[in-house]
Coordinates of C-alpha atoms in Angstrom, one line a residue:
M561 CA 138.3 35.6 161.3
K562 CA 141.0 35.6 164.1
A563 CA 141.7 39.0 165.4
T564 CA 145.3 38.3 166.4
K565 CA 146.3 37.0 163.0
K566 CA 144.6 40.0 161.3
I567 CA 146.4 42.5 163.6
L568 CA 149.8 41.1 162.6
S569 CA 149.0 41.3 158.9
V570 CA 147.7 44.8 159.1
L571 CA 150.6 46.1 161.2
L572 CA 153.0 44.7 158.5
A573 CA 151.0 46.4 155.8
L574 CA 151.1 49.7 157.7
V575 CA 154.9 49.5 158.1
L576 CA 155.2 48.9 154.3
A577 CA 152.7 51.7 153.5
L578 CA 154.6 54.2 155.7
G579 CA 157.8 53.3 154.1
L580 CA 156.4 53.8 150.6
A581 CA 154.8 57.1 151.7
A582 CA 158.2 58.4 152.9
C583 CA 159.7 57.5 149.5
S584 CA 157.0 59.2 147.5
S585 CA 156.2 62.2 149.6
A586 CA 157.2 64.5 146.8
E587 CA 154.4 63.1 144.7
T588 CA 151.6 63.7 147.2
P589 CA 148.7 65.4 145.3
A590 CA 148.6 68.6 147.4
A591 CA 152.3 68.7 148.3
S592 CA 154.3 71.8 147.9
A593 CA 157.4 73.6 149.1
D594 CA 157.2 76.0 152.0
P595 CA 155.5 79.2 150.5
A596 CA 158.2 81.3 152.2
E597 CA 160.8 79.5 150.2
T598 CA 159.1 79.7 146.9
A599 CA 157.7 83.2 146.9
G600 CA 161.1 84.7 146.1
A601 CA 160.1 88.0 147.8
E602 CA 158.8 89.3 151.1
E603 CA 155.5 90.5 149.6
S604 CA 152.7 88.2 148.5
P605 CA 151.8 88.1 144.8
A606 CA 148.8 90.2 145.4
E607 CA 150.8 92.9 147.1
S608 CA 153.8 93.0 144.7
A609 CA 154.5 96.2 142.9
G610 CA 152.8 96.5 139.5
A611 CA 150.0 94.0 140.1
E612 CA 146.8 95.2 138.4
S613 CA 143.3 94.1 138.5
P614 CA 142.2 91.7 135.7
A615 CA 139.9 94.4 134.2
A616 CA 142.7 97.0 134.2
S617 CA 145.5 94.7 132.8
G618 CA 143.4 92.7 130.4
E619 CA 144.7 89.6 132.0
A620 CA 142.0 87.0 132.7
M621 CA 141.4 85.4 136.1
T622 CA 141.1 81.6 136.2
F623 CA 138.1 79.8 137.8
T624 CA 137.8 76.0 138.0
W625 CA 135.4 73.6 139.5
W626 CA 134.1 70.0 139.4
G627 CA 130.6 68.9 138.7
S628 CA 127.9 67.9 136.2
D629 CA 127.0 69.5 132.9
T630 CA 124.1 71.2 134.7
R631 CA 126.5 72.9 137.2
H632 CA 128.9 73.7 134.4
E633 CA 126.3 75.4 132.2
A634 CA 124.8 77.4 135.0
T635 CA 128.2 78.5 136.3
E636 CA 129.4 79.6 132.9
Q637 CA 126.2 81.6 132.4
A638 CA 126.8 83.3 135.7
V639 CA 130.4 84.0 135.0
N640 CA 129.5 85.6 131.6
L641 CA 127.0 87.9 133.5
Y642 CA 129.8 88.9 135.8
T643 CA 132.1 89.8 132.9
E644 CA 129.3 91.9 131.3
Q645 CA 128.8 93.8 134.6
T646 CA 132.4 94.3 135.5
G647 CA 134.6 93.9 132.4
V648 CA 136.6 91.2 134.2
Q649 CA 137.7 88.4 131.9
I650 CA 137.5 84.9 133.4
D651 CA 139.0 81.7 132.0
I652 CA 136.9 78.8 133.2
E653 CA 137.7 75.1 133.4
Y654 CA 135.7 72.2 134.9
S655 CA 135.8 68.5 135.0
A656 CA 134.3 65.5 136.8
W657 CA 135.3 64.7 140.4
D658 CA 138.2 62.3 139.7
G659 CA 139.7 64.3 136.9
Y660 CA 139.4 67.5 138.9
W661 CA 141.6 66.3 141.8
E662 CA 144.2 64.9 139.4
R663 CA 144.4 68.3 137.7
M664 CA 144.6 70.1 141.1
A665 CA 147.5 67.8 142.1
V666 CA 149.5 69.0 139.1
L667 CA 148.7 72.7 139.8
A668 CA 149.6 72.3 143.5
A669 CA 152.9 70.6 142.8
S670 CA 153.9 73.6 140.5
N671 CA 152.5 76.3 142.8
A672 CA 150.1 77.3 140.0
M673 CA 146.7 77.1 141.6
P674 CA 143.8 78.9 139.9
D675 CA 142.7 82.3 141.1
V676 CA 139.3 80.9 142.2
F677 CA 138.5 77.2 142.6
Q678 CA 136.1 74.8 144.2
M679 CA 137.3 72.9 147.2
D680 CA 135.9 70.0 149.2
A681 CA 135.9 69.8 153.0
A682 CA 137.7 66.4 152.8
Y683 CA 140.8 68.1 151.3
I684 CA 140.8 71.7 152.5
N685 CA 142.9 71.1 155.6
T686 CA 145.6 69.4 153.5
Y687 CA 145.7 72.3 151.1
I688 CA 145.9 74.8 154.0
E689 CA 148.8 72.9 155.6
N690 CA 150.7 72.8 152.3
G691 CA 150.3 76.6 151.9
Q692 CA 148.2 76.4 148.7
L693 CA 145.2 78.6 149.9
A694 CA 145.2 82.3 150.4
D695 CA 144.1 83.8 153.7
L696 CA 140.8 85.5 152.9
T697 CA 140.1 86.9 156.4
D698 CA 140.8 90.6 155.5
M699 CA 139.7 90.4 151.9
L700 CA 136.3 88.7 152.0
D701 CA 133.6 90.0 154.3
L702 CA 130.8 87.5 154.5
S703 CA 128.9 89.2 157.4
P704 CA 126.2 90.7 155.2
I705 CA 125.0 87.2 154.1
M706 CA 126.0 85.0 157.1
D707 CA 126.0 85.1 160.9
E708 CA 129.3 85.9 162.5
S709 CA 129.1 82.7 164.6
E710 CA 128.8 80.7 161.4
I711 CA 131.7 82.5 159.7
E712 CA 133.9 81.7 162.8
N713 CA 132.9 78.0 162.4
Y714 CA 134.7 77.9 159.1
K715 CA 137.9 79.5 160.2
V716 CA 141.1 77.5 160.8
D717 CA 143.4 78.9 163.5
G718 CA 141.4 82.1 163.3
K719 CA 141.8 82.5 159.5
L720 CA 139.3 82.1 156.7
Y721 CA 140.6 80.1 153.8
G722 CA 137.4 79.2 152.0
A723 CA 133.9 80.7 151.5
P724 CA 131.1 78.2 152.1
V725 CA 129.2 77.5 148.9
G726 CA 125.9 76.1 150.1
A727 CA 124.0 75.1 153.2
N728 CA 124.4 71.4 154.1
G729 CA 124.1 69.1 157.1
T730 CA 122.9 65.7 158.2
G731 CA 119.5 64.7 159.6
F732 CA 116.8 62.1 159.2
V733 CA 114.1 61.7 156.5
Y734 CA 111.0 59.6 157.1
S735 CA 107.8 58.7 155.2
K736 CA 104.7 60.1 156.9
T737 CA 102.8 57.8 154.7
M738 CA 104.5 54.7 156.1
L739 CA 104.3 55.8 159.7
E740 CA 100.6 56.4 159.4
E741 CA 100.2 52.9 157.8
Y742 CA 101.9 51.3 160.8
G743 CA 100.3 53.5 163.5
I744 CA 103.7 55.0 164.5
P745 CA 104.0 58.6 165.7
E746 CA 106.2 61.0 163.8
P747 CA 109.6 61.9 165.4
T748 CA 109.7 65.0 167.5
E749 CA 111.8 68.0 166.4
G750 CA 114.8 68.5 168.8
W751 CA 114.7 64.9 170.0
T752 CA 117.6 63.4 171.9
W753 CA 119.4 60.0 171.6
D754 CA 117.3 58.6 174.4
E755 CA 114.1 59.8 172.8
M756 CA 115.1 58.4 169.4
L757 CA 116.0 55.0 170.8
A758 CA 112.7 54.8 172.8
W759 CA 110.8 55.7 169.6
A760 CA 112.7 53.0 167.6
R761 CA 112.1 50.3 170.2
D762 CA 108.4 51.1 170.4
A763 CA 108.1 51.2 166.6
A764 CA 109.8 47.8 166.3
T765 CA 106.8 46.2 168.2
K766 CA 104.4 47.5 165.5
L767 CA 106.3 46.5 162.3
P768 CA 106.0 43.3 160.3
D769 CA 109.0 41.1 159.7
G770 CA 111.6 42.6 157.4
V771 CA 110.8 46.2 158.2
Y772 CA 112.8 48.1 160.8
P773 CA 112.7 51.5 162.5
I774 CA 116.4 52.5 162.0
T775 CA 119.5 51.3 160.2
D776 CA 122.5 49.6 161.8
G777 CA 125.4 51.8 162.9
Y778 CA 128.6 49.8 162.3
S779 CA 130.4 52.4 160.2
Y780 CA 133.0 54.9 161.2
E781 CA 130.7 57.8 160.1
S782 CA 127.9 56.5 162.3
M783 CA 130.1 56.2 165.4
Q784 CA 131.7 59.6 164.8
N785 CA 128.2 61.2 164.7
Y786 CA 127.4 59.5 168.0
V787 CA 130.6 60.5 169.7
E788 CA 130.5 64.1 168.3
T789 CA 127.0 64.8 169.5
N790 CA 127.4 63.1 172.9
Y791 CA 131.0 63.9 173.9
G792 CA 132.2 66.7 171.5
I793 CA 135.1 64.5 170.4
K794 CA 136.5 64.1 166.9
L795 CA 137.9 60.6 166.8
L796 CA 140.6 61.6 164.3
D797 CA 141.8 65.1 164.7
G798 CA 144.9 65.9 162.6
D799 CA 147.6 63.7 164.0
A800 CA 145.6 62.9 167.2
F801 CA 143.9 59.5 167.7
N802 CA 141.1 60.1 170.2
L803 CA 139.2 56.8 170.1
T804 CA 139.2 54.9 173.4
E805 CA 138.2 51.4 174.3
E806 CA 135.4 52.8 176.5
L807 CA 133.9 54.7 173.6
Y808 CA 134.1 51.8 171.2
L809 CA 132.6 49.3 173.6
E810 CA 129.8 51.7 174.6
Y811 CA 128.8 52.4 171.0
F812 CA 129.1 48.9 169.5
N813 CA 127.4 47.2 172.5
L814 CA 124.5 49.7 172.1
Y815 CA 124.0 48.5 168.5
A816 CA 124.5 44.9 169.4
D817 CA 121.6 45.2 171.8
L818 CA 119.5 46.9 169.1
R819 CA 120.4 44.1 166.7
E820 CA 119.3 41.5 169.3
E821 CA 116.0 43.3 169.8
G822 CA 115.3 43.5 166.0
V823 CA 115.3 47.3 166.0
V824 CA 117.9 47.3 163.2
P825 CA 118.2 45.0 160.1
K826 CA 119.9 41.7 160.2
A827 CA 123.5 41.8 159.0
E828 CA 122.9 40.4 155.6
E829 CA 120.2 42.9 154.9
S830 CA 122.3 45.8 156.2
L831 CA 125.2 44.9 153.9
S832 CA 122.9 44.5 150.9
F833 CA 121.6 48.1 150.9
V834 CA 122.9 50.4 148.1
E835 CA 122.9 54.2 148.8
L836 CA 120.3 56.1 146.7
D837 CA 119.4 53.1 144.6
P838 CA 115.6 53.1 143.9
L839 CA 115.3 49.3 144.6
S840 CA 118.1 48.7 147.1
D841 CA 118.3 51.8 149.3
S842 CA 117.2 51.0 152.8
F843 CA 114.6 53.7 152.7
T844 CA 113.3 53.6 149.1
S845 CA 112.9 49.8 149.4
R846 CA 110.6 50.6 152.3
K847 CA 112.6 48.3 154.7
V848 CA 113.7 51.1 157.1
L849 CA 111.5 53.9 158.5
L850 CA 114.2 56.4 159.4
R851 CA 117.0 57.2 157.0
Q852 CA 120.1 59.4 157.8
I853 CA 120.7 61.7 154.8
N854 CA 122.5 64.9 153.9
V855 CA 120.6 68.0 153.0
G856 CA 121.8 67.9 149.5
N857 CA 120.5 64.4 148.9
V858 CA 117.0 64.7 150.3
A859 CA 115.6 65.8 146.9
S860 CA 116.9 62.6 145.3
L861 CA 115.1 60.5 147.8
A862 CA 111.9 62.5 147.3
D863 CA 112.1 62.0 143.6
M864 CA 112.3 58.3 144.1
M865 CA 109.2 58.2 146.3
P866 CA 106.7 60.5 144.6
D867 CA 103.7 58.8 146.2
D868 CA 104.9 59.3 149.8
E869 CA 104.6 62.4 151.9
L870 CA 108.0 62.8 153.5
G871 CA 109.1 64.5 156.7
V872 CA 112.5 65.5 158.2
V873 CA 113.9 65.7 161.7
N874 CA 117.2 66.5 163.3
F875 CA 119.8 63.8 163.9
P876 CA 119.4 62.9 167.6
R877 CA 121.1 65.5 169.8
G878 CA 123.4 65.1 172.7
E879 CA 125.1 67.6 175.0
F880 CA 127.2 68.9 172.1
G881 CA 124.6 69.2 169.3
G882 CA 122.6 67.1 166.9
G883 CA 124.5 66.1 163.7
W884 CA 126.9 68.2 161.7
C885 CA 125.6 71.3 160.0
Q886 CA 127.7 73.4 157.6
S887 CA 128.8 73.6 154.0
T888 CA 131.1 70.8 152.8
M889 CA 132.1 72.7 149.6
F890 CA 134.0 76.0 149.4
Y891 CA 135.3 78.6 147.0
C892 CA 139.0 79.2 147.6
V893 CA 141.7 81.5 146.2
G894 CA 145.2 80.4 145.2
A895 CA 148.0 81.4 147.6
N896 CA 150.1 82.6 144.6
S897 CA 147.3 84.4 142.8
A898 CA 148.2 87.9 141.6
H899 CA 144.6 89.0 141.9
Q900 CA 143.4 87.8 145.4
Q901 CA 141.2 90.7 146.1
E902 CA 139.5 90.5 142.7
A903 CA 139.0 86.8 143.2
C904 CA 137.3 87.5 146.5
D905 CA 135.1 90.1 144.8
L906 CA 134.0 87.4 142.3
I907 CA 133.3 84.9 145.1
Y908 CA 131.2 87.4 147.1
W909 CA 129.2 88.3 144.0
I910 CA 128.4 84.6 143.2
L911 CA 127.2 84.1 146.8
S912 CA 125.2 87.2 147.2
D913 CA 123.9 88.5 143.8
V914 CA 120.3 87.6 143.3
E915 CA 120.5 87.5 139.5
A916 CA 123.5 85.2 139.8
G917 CA 121.7 83.1 142.4
T918 CA 118.7 82.7 140.1
I919 CA 120.9 81.4 137.4
L920 CA 122.8 79.0 139.7
G921 CA 119.7 77.7 141.5
T922 CA 120.7 74.7 143.6
V923 CA 123.6 73.3 141.4
R924 CA 125.8 73.6 144.5
G925 CA 123.1 73.1 147.1
L926 CA 120.9 75.6 148.9
P927 CA 122.2 79.2 148.8
V928 CA 123.9 80.6 151.9
S929 CA 122.2 84.0 151.4
D930 CA 118.7 84.3 152.6
E931 CA 117.9 86.9 150.0
V932 CA 119.0 84.6 147.2
Y933 CA 117.1 81.7 148.7
E934 CA 113.9 83.8 148.9
A935 CA 114.4 84.7 145.2
I936 CA 114.6 81.1 144.0
E937 CA 112.3 79.5 146.5
P938 CA 109.1 79.7 144.3
N939 CA 110.8 77.6 141.7
L940 CA 112.2 74.9 144.0
T941 CA 110.9 71.3 143.8
E942 CA 109.2 69.8 146.8
G943 CA 112.4 67.8 147.5
E944 CA 114.5 70.9 147.5
R945 CA 112.2 72.6 149.9
L946 CA 112.4 69.5 152.1
G947 CA 116.2 70.0 152.1
M948 CA 115.8 73.5 153.4
E949 CA 113.4 72.2 156.1
M950 CA 116.0 69.7 157.2
Y951 CA 118.7 72.3 157.3
Q952 CA 116.5 74.5 159.5
A953 CA 115.7 71.5 161.7
I954 CA 119.4 71.0 162.4
N955 CA 120.5 74.6 162.5
N956 CA 118.3 75.9 165.3
D957 CA 118.8 77.0 168.9
V958 CA 117.5 73.8 170.3
V959 CA 119.5 71.4 168.2
T960 CA 122.7 73.3 167.3
G961 CA 124.4 71.2 164.7
T962 CA 128.1 70.3 165.2
P963 CA 130.9 71.3 162.7
Y964 CA 131.5 69.0 159.8
W965 CA 134.0 66.4 160.8
A966 CA 134.4 63.8 158.0
D967 CA 137.7 65.1 156.7
T968 CA 139.7 61.9 157.4
P969 CA 143.4 62.7 157.9
S970 CA 145.4 61.1 155.1
A971 CA 147.5 59.0 157.5
Y972 CA 144.3 57.3 158.8
T973 CA 142.7 56.5 155.5
S974 CA 143.5 52.8 155.7
W975 CA 142.5 52.7 159.3
V976 CA 139.0 54.0 158.6
S977 CA 138.7 51.3 155.9
E978 CA 139.7 48.7 158.5
F979 CA 137.3 50.2 161.1
N980 CA 134.4 49.7 158.6
A981 CA 135.5 46.2 157.7
T982 CA 135.8 45.3 161.4
G983 CA 132.3 46.7 161.9
E984 CA 131.0 44.4 159.2
A985 CA 132.8 41.4 160.8
I986 CA 131.1 42.2 164.1
I987 CA 127.6 42.4 162.8
L988 CA 128.2 39.1 160.8
G989 CA 129.3 37.4 164.0
E990 CA 132.9 36.8 162.8
M991 CA 134.4 38.9 165.6
S992 CA 133.1 39.9 169.0
V993 CA 132.8 43.5 170.0
E994 CA 135.8 43.1 172.3
E995 CA 137.9 41.6 169.5
G996 CA 137.0 44.3 167.2
C997 CA 137.9 46.9 169.8
T998 CA 141.3 45.4 170.4
Y999 CA 141.9 45.3 166.6
V1000 CA 141.0 48.9 165.7
M1001 CA 142.7 50.3 168.8
T1002 CA 145.9 48.5 168.1
I1003 CA 146.2 49.6 164.5
G1004 CA 145.0 53.1 165.2
Q1005 CA 147.6 53.6 168.0
Q1006 CA 150.2 52.2 165.6
V1007 CA 149.5 54.9 163.0
A1008 CA 149.4 57.5 165.7
S1009 CA 152.8 56.5 167.0
T1010 CA 154.4 57.1 163.6
L1011 CA 153.1 60.6 163.5
Q1012 CA 154.6 61.8 166.8

């Protein structure tokens, strides 16, 4: 593949895409008019005269989310309990992931967001920018169930727009059984990048052909983890394009060396792995010793390997932390809700009430409240307990997990796809690291120039 020819074709595609985006901006899923222009009054809906609580007026609040039948059934049962305790009527609606966002796009376009709804970290900033989310700062006090420093981490420009639903983060899982089989020591909690790389290089000398210490790091997500932990930089931050040639070359040359040394799988093997597939996942297929995984998915891997004793360790830390560590799902309140305070009351009850927490279990991940976690802990599976061990390994004073960063700005969506495709071309030998660097820098700067 010739980098120069591909650059020209992608630049043309970007110009066309930007032109189409300008023509269709009114149809953007989360687009809305300026709230100041649509409110029709100086007061917010929650402050307008005559607004009553749902219990007093008999008007039902609305609550919507995405998820599986298990999440739906548990949430409906918890909502029914809340109605029994408070008399507040709540209309619920749920769907699968894709259908959910289609529905939310319609509601956002008509400024008719639900009173309470589930929000993903990948989209929350867009909804904030478009004025769809209520500012919860003075209505929702999370301090009884969360540390103040953690609450601050979720604020945008000093304001809280969403309550974190569950504990999450990214670390490594490994099989103690496999390490013992090959005579390889377990990773050390709090380890650094240098310590992880030394461990991997040593492990590679003890493994048979076709088994590797770690996976390859050719993806955008992998590089962002490296840059975030070592330099405290978010490669894509709103309109800003922060990738530099120096960072790209440093990172991809590091993995080129590891590939040459046999520390990571060959390109064809890396590209054949399928996430969380019992036979094709890099870890469950027993081809890679150390597997990066989110807290919420550890239990799934454990279920696939019932005969192995698994362990967890933090993502290697740099000067700025060791992997991201925070919720990626939130409860939000509609900016035009007439019952914002009552909506916040419901959210706090869901997060803090022990009986509600017992009903909900881990359908949205590990609870953020220690009291709720302690109540459900005896009934957790080994995999779910392993998830909490991972969260604690990331979220401690030695490691200090970084904020979640994987909310790709919409303008750079195509660029991230090209970044990943270029990474694949590099490991396959179709492009050099230098050619790949020139390519992704050129198209990234082109996108950035259109946003200024």
